[in-house]
PDB file of C-alpha atoms and ligand atoms in Angstrom:
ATOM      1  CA  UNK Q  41       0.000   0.000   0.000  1.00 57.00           C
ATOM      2  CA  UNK Q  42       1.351   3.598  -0.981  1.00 60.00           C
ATOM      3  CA  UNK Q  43       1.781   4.682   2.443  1.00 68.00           C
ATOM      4  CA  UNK Q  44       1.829   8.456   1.229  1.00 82.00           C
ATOM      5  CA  UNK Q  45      -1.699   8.183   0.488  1.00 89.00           C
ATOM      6  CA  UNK Q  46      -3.723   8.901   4.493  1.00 94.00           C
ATOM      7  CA  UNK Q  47      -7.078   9.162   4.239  1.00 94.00           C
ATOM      8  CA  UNK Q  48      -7.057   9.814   7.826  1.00 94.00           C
ATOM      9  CA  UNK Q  49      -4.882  12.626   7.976  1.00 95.00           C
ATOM     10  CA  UNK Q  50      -7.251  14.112   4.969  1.00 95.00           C
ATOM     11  CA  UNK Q  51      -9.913  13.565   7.611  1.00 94.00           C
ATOM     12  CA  UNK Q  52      -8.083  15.312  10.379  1.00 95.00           C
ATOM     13  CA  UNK Q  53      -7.172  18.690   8.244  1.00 96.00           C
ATOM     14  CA  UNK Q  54     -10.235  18.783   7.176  1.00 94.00           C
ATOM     15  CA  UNK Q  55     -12.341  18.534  11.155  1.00 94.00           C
ATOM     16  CA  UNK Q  56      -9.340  20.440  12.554  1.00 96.00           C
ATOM     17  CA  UNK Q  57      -8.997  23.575   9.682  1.00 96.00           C
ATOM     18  CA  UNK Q  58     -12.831  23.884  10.083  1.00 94.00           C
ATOM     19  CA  UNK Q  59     -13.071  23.658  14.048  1.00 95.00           C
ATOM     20  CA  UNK Q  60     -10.205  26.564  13.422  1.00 96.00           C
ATOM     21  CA  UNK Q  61     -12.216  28.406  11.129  1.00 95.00           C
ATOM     22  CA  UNK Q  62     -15.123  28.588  13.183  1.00 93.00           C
ATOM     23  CA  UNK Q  63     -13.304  29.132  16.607  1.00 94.00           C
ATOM     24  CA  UNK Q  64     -11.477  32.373  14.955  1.00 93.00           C
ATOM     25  CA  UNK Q  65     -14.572  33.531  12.553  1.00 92.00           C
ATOM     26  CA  UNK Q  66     -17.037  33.837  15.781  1.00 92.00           C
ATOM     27  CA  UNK Q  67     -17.504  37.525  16.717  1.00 92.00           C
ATOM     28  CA  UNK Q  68     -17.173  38.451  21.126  1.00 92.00           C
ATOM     29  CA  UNK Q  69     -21.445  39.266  20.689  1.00 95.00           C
ATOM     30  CA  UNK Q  70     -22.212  35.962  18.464  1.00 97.00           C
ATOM     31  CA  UNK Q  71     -23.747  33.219  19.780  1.00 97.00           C
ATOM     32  CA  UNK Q  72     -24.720  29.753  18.357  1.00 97.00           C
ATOM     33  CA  UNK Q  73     -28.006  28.603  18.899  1.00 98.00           C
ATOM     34  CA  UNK Q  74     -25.790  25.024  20.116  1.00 96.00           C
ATOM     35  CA  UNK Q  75     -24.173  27.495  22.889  1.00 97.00           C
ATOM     36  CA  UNK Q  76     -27.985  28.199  24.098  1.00 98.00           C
ATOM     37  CA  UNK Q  77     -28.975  25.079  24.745  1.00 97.00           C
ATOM     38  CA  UNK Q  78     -25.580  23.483  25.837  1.00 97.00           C
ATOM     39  CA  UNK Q  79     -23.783  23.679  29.537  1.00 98.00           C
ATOM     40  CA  UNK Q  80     -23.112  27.741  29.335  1.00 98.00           C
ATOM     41  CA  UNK Q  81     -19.395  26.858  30.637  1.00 98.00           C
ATOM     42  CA  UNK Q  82     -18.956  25.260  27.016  1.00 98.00           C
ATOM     43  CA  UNK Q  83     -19.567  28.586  25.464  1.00 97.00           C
ATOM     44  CA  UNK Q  84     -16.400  30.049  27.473  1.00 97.00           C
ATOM     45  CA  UNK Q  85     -13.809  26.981  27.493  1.00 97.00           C
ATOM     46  CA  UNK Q  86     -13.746  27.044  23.768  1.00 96.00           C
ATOM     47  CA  UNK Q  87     -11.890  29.631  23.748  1.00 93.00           C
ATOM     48  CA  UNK Q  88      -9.994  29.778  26.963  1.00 96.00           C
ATOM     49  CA  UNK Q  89      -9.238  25.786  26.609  1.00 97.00           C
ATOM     50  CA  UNK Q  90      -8.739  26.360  22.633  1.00 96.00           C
ATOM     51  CA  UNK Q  91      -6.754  23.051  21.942  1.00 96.00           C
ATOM     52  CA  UNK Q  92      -9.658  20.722  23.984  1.00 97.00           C
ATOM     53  CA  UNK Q  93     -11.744  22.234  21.065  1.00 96.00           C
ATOM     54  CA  UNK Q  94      -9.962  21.647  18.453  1.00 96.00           C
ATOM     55  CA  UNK Q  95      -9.142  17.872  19.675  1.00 95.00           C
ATOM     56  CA  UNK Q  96     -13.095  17.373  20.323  1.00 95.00           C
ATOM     57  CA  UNK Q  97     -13.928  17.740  16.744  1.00 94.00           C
ATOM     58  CA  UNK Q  98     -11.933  14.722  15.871  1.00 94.00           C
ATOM     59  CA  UNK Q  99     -13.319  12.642  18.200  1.00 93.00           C
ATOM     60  CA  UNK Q 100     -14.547   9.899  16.151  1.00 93.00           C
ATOM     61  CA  UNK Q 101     -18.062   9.926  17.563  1.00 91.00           C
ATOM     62  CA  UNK Q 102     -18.724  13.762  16.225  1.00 90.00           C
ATOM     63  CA  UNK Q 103     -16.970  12.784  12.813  1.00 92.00           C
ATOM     64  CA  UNK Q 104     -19.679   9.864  12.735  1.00 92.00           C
ATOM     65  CA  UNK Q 105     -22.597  12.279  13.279  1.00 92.00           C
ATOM     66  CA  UNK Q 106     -21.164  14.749  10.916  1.00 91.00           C
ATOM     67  CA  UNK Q 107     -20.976  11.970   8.036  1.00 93.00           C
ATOM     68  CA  UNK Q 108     -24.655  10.328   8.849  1.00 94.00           C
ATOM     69  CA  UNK Q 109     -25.686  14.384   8.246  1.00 94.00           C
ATOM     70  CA  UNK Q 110     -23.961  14.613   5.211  1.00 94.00           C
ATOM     71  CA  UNK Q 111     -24.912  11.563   3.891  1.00 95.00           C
ATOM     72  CA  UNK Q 112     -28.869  11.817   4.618  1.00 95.00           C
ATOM     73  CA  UNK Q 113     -28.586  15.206   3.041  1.00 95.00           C
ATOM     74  CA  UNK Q 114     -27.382  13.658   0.346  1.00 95.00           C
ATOM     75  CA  UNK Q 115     -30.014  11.076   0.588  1.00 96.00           C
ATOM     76  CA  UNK Q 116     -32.850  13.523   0.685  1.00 96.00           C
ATOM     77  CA  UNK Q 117     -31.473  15.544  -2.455  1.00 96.00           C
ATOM     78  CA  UNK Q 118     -30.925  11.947  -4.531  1.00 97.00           C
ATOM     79  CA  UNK Q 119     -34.767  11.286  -3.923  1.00 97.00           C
ATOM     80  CA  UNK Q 120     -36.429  15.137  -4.044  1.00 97.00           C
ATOM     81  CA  UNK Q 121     -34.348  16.587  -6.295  1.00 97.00           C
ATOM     82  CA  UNK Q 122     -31.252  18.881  -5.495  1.00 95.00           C
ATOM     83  CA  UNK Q 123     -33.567  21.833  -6.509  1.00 96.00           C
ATOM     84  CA  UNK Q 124     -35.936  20.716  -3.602  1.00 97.00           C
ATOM     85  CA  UNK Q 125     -33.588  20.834  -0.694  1.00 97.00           C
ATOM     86  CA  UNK Q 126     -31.542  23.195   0.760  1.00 97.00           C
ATOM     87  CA  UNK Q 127     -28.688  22.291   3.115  1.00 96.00           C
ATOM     88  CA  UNK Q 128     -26.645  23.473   5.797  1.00 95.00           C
ATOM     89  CA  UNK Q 129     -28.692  27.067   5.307  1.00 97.00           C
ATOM     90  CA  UNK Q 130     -27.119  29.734   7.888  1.00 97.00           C
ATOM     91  CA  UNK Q 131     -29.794  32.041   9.715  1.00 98.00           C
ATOM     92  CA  UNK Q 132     -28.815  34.958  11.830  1.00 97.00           C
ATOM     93  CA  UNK Q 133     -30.625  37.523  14.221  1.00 98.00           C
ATOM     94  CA  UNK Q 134     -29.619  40.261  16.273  1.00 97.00           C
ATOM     95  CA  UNK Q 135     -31.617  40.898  19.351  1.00 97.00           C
ATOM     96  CA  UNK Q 136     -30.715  42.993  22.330  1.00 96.00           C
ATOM     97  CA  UNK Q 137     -29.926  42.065  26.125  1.00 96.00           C
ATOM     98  CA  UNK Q 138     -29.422  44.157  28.891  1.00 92.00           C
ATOM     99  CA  UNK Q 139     -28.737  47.546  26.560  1.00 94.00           C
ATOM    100  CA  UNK Q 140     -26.268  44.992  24.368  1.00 96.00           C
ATOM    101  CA  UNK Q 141     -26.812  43.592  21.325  1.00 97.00           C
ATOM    102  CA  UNK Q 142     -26.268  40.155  20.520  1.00 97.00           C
ATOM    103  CA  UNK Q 143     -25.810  37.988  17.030  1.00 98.00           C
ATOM    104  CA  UNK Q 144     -27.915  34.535  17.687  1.00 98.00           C
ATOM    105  CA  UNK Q 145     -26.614  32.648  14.589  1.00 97.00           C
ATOM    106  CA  UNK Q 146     -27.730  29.106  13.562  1.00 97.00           C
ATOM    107  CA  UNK Q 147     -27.079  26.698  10.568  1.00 96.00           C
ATOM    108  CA  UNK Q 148     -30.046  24.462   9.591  1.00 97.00           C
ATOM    109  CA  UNK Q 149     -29.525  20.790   8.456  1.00 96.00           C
ATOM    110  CA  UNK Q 150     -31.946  21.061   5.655  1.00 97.00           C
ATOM    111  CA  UNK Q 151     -35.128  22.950   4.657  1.00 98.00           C
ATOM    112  CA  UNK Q 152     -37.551  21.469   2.393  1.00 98.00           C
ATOM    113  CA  UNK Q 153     -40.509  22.974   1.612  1.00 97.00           C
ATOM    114  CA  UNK Q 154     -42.045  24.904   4.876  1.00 97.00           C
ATOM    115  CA  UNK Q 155     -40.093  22.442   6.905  1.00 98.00           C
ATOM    116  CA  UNK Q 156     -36.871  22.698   8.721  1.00 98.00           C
ATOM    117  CA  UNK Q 157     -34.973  19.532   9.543  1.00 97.00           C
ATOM    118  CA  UNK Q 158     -32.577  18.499  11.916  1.00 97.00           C
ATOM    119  CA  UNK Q 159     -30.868  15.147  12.058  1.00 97.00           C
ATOM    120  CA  UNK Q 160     -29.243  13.764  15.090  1.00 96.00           C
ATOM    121  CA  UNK Q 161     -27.252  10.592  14.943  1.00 93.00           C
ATOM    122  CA  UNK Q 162     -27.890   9.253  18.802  1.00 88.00           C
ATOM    123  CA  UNK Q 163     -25.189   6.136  19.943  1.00 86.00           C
ATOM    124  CA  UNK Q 164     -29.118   4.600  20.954  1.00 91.00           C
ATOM    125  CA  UNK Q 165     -32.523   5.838  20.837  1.00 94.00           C
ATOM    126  CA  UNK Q 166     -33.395   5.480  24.703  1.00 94.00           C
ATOM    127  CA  UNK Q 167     -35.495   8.759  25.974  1.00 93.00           C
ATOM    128  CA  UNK Q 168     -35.809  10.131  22.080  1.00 95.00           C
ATOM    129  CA  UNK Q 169     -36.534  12.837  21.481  1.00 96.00           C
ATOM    130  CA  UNK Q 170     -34.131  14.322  24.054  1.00 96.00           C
ATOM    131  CA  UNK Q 171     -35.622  18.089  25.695  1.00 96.00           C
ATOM    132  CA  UNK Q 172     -32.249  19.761  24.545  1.00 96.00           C
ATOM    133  CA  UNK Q 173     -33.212  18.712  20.855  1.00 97.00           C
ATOM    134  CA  UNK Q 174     -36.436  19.844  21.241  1.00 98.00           C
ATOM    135  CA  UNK Q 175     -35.477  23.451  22.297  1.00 98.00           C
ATOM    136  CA  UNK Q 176     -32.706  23.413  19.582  1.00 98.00           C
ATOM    137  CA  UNK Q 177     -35.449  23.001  16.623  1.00 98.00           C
ATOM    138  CA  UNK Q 178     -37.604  25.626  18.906  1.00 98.00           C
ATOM    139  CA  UNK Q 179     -34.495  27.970  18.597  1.00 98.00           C
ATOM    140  CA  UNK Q 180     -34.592  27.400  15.136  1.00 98.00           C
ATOM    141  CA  UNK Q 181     -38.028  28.445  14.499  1.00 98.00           C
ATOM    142  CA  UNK Q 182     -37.353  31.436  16.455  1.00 98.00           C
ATOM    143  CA  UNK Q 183     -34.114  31.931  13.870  1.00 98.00           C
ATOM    144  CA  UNK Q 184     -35.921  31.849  10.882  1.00 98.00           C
ATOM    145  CA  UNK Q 185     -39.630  32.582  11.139  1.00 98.00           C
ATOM    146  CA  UNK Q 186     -40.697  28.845   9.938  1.00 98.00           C
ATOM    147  CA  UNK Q 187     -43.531  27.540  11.372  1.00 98.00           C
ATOM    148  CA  UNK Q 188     -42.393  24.063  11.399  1.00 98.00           C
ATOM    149  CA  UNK Q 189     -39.557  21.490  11.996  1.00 98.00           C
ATOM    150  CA  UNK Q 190     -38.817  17.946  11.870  1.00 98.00           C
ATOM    151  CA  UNK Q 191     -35.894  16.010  13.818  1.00 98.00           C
ATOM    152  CA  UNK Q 192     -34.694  13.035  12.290  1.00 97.00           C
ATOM    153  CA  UNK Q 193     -33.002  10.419  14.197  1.00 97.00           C
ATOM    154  CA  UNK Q 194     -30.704   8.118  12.900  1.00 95.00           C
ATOM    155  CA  UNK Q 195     -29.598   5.586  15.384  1.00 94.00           C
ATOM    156  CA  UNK Q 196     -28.378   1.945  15.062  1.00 93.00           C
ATOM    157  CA  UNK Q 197     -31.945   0.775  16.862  1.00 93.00           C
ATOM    158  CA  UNK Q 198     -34.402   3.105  15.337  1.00 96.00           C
ATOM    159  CA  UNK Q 199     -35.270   6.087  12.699  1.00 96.00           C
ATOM    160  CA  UNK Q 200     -37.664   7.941  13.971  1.00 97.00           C
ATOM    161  CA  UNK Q 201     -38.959  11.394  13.017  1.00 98.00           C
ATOM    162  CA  UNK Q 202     -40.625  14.101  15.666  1.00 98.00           C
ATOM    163  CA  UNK Q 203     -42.470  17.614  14.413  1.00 98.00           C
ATOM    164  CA  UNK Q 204     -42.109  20.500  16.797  1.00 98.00           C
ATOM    165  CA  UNK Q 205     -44.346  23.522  15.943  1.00 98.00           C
ATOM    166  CA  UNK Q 206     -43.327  25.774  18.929  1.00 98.00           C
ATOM    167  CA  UNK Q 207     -40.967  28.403  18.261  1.00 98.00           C
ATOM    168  CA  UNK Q 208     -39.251  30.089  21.477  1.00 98.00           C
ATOM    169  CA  UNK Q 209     -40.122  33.301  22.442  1.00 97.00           C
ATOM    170  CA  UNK Q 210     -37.754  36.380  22.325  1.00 97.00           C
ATOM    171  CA  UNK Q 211     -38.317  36.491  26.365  1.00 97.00           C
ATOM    172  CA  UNK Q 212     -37.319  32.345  26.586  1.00 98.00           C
ATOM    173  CA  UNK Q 213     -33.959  33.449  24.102  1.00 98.00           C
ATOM    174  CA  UNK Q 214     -32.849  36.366  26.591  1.00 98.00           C
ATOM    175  CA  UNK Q 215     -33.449  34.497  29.404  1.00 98.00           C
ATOM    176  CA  UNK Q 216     -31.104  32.121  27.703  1.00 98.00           C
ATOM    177  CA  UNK Q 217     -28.552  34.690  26.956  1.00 98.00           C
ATOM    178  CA  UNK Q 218     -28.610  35.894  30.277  1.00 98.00           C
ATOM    179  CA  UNK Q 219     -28.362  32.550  31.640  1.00 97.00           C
ATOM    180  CA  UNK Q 220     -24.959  31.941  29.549  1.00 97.00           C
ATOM    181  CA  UNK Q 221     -23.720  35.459  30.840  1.00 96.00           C
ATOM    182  CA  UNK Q 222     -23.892  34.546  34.399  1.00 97.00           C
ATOM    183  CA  UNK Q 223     -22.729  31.069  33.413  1.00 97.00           C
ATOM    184  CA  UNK Q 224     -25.473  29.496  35.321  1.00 97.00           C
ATOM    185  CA  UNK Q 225     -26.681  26.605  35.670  1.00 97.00           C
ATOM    186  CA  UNK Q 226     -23.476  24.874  34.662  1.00 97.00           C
ATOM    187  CA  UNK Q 227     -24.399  21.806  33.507  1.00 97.00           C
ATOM    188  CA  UNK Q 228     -28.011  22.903  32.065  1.00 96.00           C
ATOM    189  CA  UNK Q 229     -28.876  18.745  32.249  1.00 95.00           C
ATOM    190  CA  UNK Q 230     -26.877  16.809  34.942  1.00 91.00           C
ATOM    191  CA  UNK Q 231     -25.557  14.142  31.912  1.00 92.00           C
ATOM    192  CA  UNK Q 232     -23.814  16.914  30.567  1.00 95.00           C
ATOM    193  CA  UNK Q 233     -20.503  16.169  32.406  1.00 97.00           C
ATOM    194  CA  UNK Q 234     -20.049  12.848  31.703  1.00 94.00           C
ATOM    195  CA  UNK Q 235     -19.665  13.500  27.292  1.00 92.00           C
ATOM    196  CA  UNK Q 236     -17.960  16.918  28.347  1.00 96.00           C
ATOM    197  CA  UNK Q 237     -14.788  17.525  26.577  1.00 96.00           C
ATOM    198  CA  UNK Q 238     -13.595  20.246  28.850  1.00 98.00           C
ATOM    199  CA  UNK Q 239     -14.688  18.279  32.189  1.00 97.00           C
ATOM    200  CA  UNK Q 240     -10.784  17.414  32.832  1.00 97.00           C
ATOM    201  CA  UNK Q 241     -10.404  21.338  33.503  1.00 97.00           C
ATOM    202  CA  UNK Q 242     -14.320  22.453  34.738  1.00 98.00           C
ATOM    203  CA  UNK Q 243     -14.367  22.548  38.859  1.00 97.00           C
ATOM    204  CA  UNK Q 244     -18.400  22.672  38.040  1.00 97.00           C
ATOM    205  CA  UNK Q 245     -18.009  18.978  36.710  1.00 97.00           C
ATOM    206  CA  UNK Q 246     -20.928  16.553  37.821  1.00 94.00           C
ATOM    207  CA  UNK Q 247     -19.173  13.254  38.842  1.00 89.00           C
ATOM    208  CA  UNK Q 248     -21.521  10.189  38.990  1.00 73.00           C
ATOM    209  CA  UNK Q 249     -24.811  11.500  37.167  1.00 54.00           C
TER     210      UNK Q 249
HETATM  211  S1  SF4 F 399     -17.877  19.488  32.810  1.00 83.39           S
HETATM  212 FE1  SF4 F 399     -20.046  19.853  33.073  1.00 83.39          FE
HETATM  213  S2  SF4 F 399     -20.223  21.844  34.080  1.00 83.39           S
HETATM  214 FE2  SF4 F 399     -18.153  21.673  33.238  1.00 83.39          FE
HETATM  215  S3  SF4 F 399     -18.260  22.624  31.228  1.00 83.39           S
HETATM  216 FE3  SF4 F 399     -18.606  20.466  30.939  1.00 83.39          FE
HETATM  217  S4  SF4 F 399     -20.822  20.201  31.026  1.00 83.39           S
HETATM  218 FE4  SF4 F 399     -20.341  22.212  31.883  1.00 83.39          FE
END
């Protein structure tokens, strides 16, 4: 085998340049809809603990669930037509908190037709659909004015498909920013800790939940 040809160190630059790319493209008042409904502590050890972040997005479990997304995406344009189906579509909103004003930025999975969709690639499909998921499609709808989303899950037991109609309110998003300026609660769910990249440095860390 010609041992200059890697396909995993293609793999690697490509998670690690984008995981750059992102962590140096994100503005001090931008915030991901992911950062709103994540541990707020996450939001503010990517950058302090910039190396963890970069390592996290080769972690072979988030390069899975970034190839099951491409690949359904793919899937859905083979079968509707790539005319019918948008992917990866980026959404942003400003709104203000506490006399400053905030980016809330997002990037949906696919829209087709009215609907927005979000796929999740679970490791099993116990408690689906999970409550964070839920208020990450409700963020959405908040994001871009659509009236309704579907979240597709892909797991080795089970697809399964859930609508949620109920955007979030511009009160329920400050609240949320406020809550990830005072960094509280850290964890939001207590199984946050345990799949927490940044746990080896976080004295808020959850141990046995
Ligand atoms: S270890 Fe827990 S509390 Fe600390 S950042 Fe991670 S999820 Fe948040």
């Amino acid at each position: 085998m010609d041992m200059e040809f890697d396909i995993i160190a293609l793999i690697y630059s490509w998670r690690i340049e984008e995981a750059k790319k992102k962590l140096e493209e994100k503005l001090e008042n931008e915030i991901y809809v992911t950062d709103l409904v994540y541990c707020p502590l996450k939001y503010y050890f990517q950058k302090k603990f910039r190396e963890i972040t970069l390592a996290e997005s080769f972690n072979p479990v988030t390069i899975y669930g970034e190839v099951v997304h491409v690949g359904i995406e793919e899937v859905l344009k083979e079968i509707l037509g790539s005319n019918n189906v948008k992917t990866e579509v980026e959404y942003e909103k400003n709104i203000e908190v506490e006399g400053k004003s905030y980016i809330v930025k997002g990037r949906v999975d696919a829209i087709i037709g009215d609907y927005l969709i979000e796929i999740k690639s679970s490791r099993s499909d116990a408690n689906i659909p999970h409550k964070h998921h839920i208020q990450q499609l409700r963020l959405y709808l908040w994001l871009t004015g659509f009236k309704k989303a579907l979240l597709l899950y892909i797991t080795p037991n089970r697809i399964s498909q859930y609508f949620v109609t109920e955007p979030a309110s511009d009160g329920e998003v400050s609240d949320l920013i406020r809550s990830l300026l005072a960094q509280s609660p850290a964890p939001r769910y207590s199984w946050e800790c345990t799949y927490c990249p940044f746990s080896i440095v976080c004295s808020n860390k959850r141990v046995g939940t």
